mmCIF file of C-alpha atoms in Angstrom:
data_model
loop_
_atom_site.group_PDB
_atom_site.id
_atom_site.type_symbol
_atom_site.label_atom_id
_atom_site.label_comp_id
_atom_site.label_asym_id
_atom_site.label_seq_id
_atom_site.Cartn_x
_atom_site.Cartn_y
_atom_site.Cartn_z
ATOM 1 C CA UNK A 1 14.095 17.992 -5.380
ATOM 2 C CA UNK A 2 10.366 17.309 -5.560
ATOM 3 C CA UNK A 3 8.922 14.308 -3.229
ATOM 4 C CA UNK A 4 7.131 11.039 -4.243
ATOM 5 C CA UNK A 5 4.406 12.379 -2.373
ATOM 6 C CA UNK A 6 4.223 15.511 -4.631
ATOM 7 C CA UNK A 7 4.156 14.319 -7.819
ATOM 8 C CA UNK A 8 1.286 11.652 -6.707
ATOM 9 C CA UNK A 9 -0.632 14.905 -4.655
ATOM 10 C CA UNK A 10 0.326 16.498 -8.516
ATOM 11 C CA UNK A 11 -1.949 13.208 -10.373
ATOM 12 C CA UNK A 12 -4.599 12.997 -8.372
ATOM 13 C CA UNK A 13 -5.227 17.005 -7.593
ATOM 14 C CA UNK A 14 -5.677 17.022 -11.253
ATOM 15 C CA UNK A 15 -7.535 13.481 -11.949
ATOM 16 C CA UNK A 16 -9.946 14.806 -9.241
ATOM 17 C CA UNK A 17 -10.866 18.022 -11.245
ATOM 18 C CA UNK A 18 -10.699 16.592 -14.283
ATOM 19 C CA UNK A 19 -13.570 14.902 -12.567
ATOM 20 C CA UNK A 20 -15.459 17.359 -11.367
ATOM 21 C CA UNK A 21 -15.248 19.282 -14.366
ATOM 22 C CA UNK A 22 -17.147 16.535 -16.707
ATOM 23 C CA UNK A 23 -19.563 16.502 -13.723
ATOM 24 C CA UNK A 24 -20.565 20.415 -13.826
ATOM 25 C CA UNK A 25 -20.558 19.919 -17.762
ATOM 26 C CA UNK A 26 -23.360 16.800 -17.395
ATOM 27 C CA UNK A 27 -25.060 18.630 -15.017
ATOM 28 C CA UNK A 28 -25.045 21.624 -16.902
ATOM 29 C CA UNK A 29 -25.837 19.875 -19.833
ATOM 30 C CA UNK A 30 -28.970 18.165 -18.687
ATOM 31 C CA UNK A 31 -30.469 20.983 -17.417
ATOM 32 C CA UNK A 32 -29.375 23.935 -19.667
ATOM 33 C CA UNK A 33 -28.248 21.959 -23.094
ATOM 34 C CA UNK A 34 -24.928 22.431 -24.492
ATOM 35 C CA UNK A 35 -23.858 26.220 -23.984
ATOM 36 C CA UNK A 36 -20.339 27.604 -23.663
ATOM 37 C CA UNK A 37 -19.988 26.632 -20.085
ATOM 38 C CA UNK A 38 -20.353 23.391 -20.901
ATOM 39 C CA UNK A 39 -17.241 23.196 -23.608
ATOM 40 C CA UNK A 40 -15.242 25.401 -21.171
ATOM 41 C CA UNK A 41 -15.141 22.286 -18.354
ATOM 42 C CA UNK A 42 -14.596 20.014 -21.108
ATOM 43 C CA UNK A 43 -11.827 21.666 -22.256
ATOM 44 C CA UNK A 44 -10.166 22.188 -18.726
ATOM 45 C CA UNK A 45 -11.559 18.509 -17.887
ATOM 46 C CA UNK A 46 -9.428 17.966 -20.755
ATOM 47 C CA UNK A 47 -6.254 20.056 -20.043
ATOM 48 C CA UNK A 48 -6.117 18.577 -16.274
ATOM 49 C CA UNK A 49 -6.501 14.392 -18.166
ATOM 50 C CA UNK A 50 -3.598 15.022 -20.213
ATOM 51 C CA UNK A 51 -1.885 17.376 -17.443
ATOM 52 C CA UNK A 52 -2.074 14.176 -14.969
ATOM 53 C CA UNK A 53 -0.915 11.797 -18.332
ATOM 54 C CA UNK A 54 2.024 13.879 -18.402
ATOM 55 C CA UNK A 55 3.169 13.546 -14.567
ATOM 56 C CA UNK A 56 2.920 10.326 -14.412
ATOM 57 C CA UNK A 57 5.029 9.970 -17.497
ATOM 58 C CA UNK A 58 7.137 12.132 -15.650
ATOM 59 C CA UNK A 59 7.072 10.275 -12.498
ATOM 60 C CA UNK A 60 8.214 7.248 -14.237
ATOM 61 C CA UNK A 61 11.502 8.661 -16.147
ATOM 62 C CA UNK A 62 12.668 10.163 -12.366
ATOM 63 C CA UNK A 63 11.403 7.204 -10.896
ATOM 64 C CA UNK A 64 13.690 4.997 -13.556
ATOM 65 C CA UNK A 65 16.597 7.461 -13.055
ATOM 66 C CA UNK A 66 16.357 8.759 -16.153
ATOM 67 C CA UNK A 67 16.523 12.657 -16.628
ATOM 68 C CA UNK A 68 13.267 14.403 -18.068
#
């Protein structure tokens, strides 16, 4: 059975980077213009947002008692 603790570890592992993936693609951005690298971190910016959406929906169906 997975832990409270593990499913928030889960959220924010991939909130933080989602984070640091928009970062690299401003930085990148500004000092390069737009590129491939840049829509590669938006993309797995992207994939870890709606990754993180999906836990916590997740989260609150076991949290409820309700079976995924």
């Amino acid at each position: 059975m997975i832990r409270k603790k593990d499913f928030i570890f889960q959220i924010l592992f991939n909130f933080i980077f989602s984070a640091i993936f928009i970062w690299f693609a401003i930085d990148y951005v500004g000092s390069s213009g737009w590129g491939i690298f840049p829509v590669i971190f938006i993309f797995f910016a992207t994939n870890d947002v709606v990754r993180g959406i999906k836990i916590i929906k997740l989260y609150q169906q076991v949290k409820k008692g309700n079976k995924p």
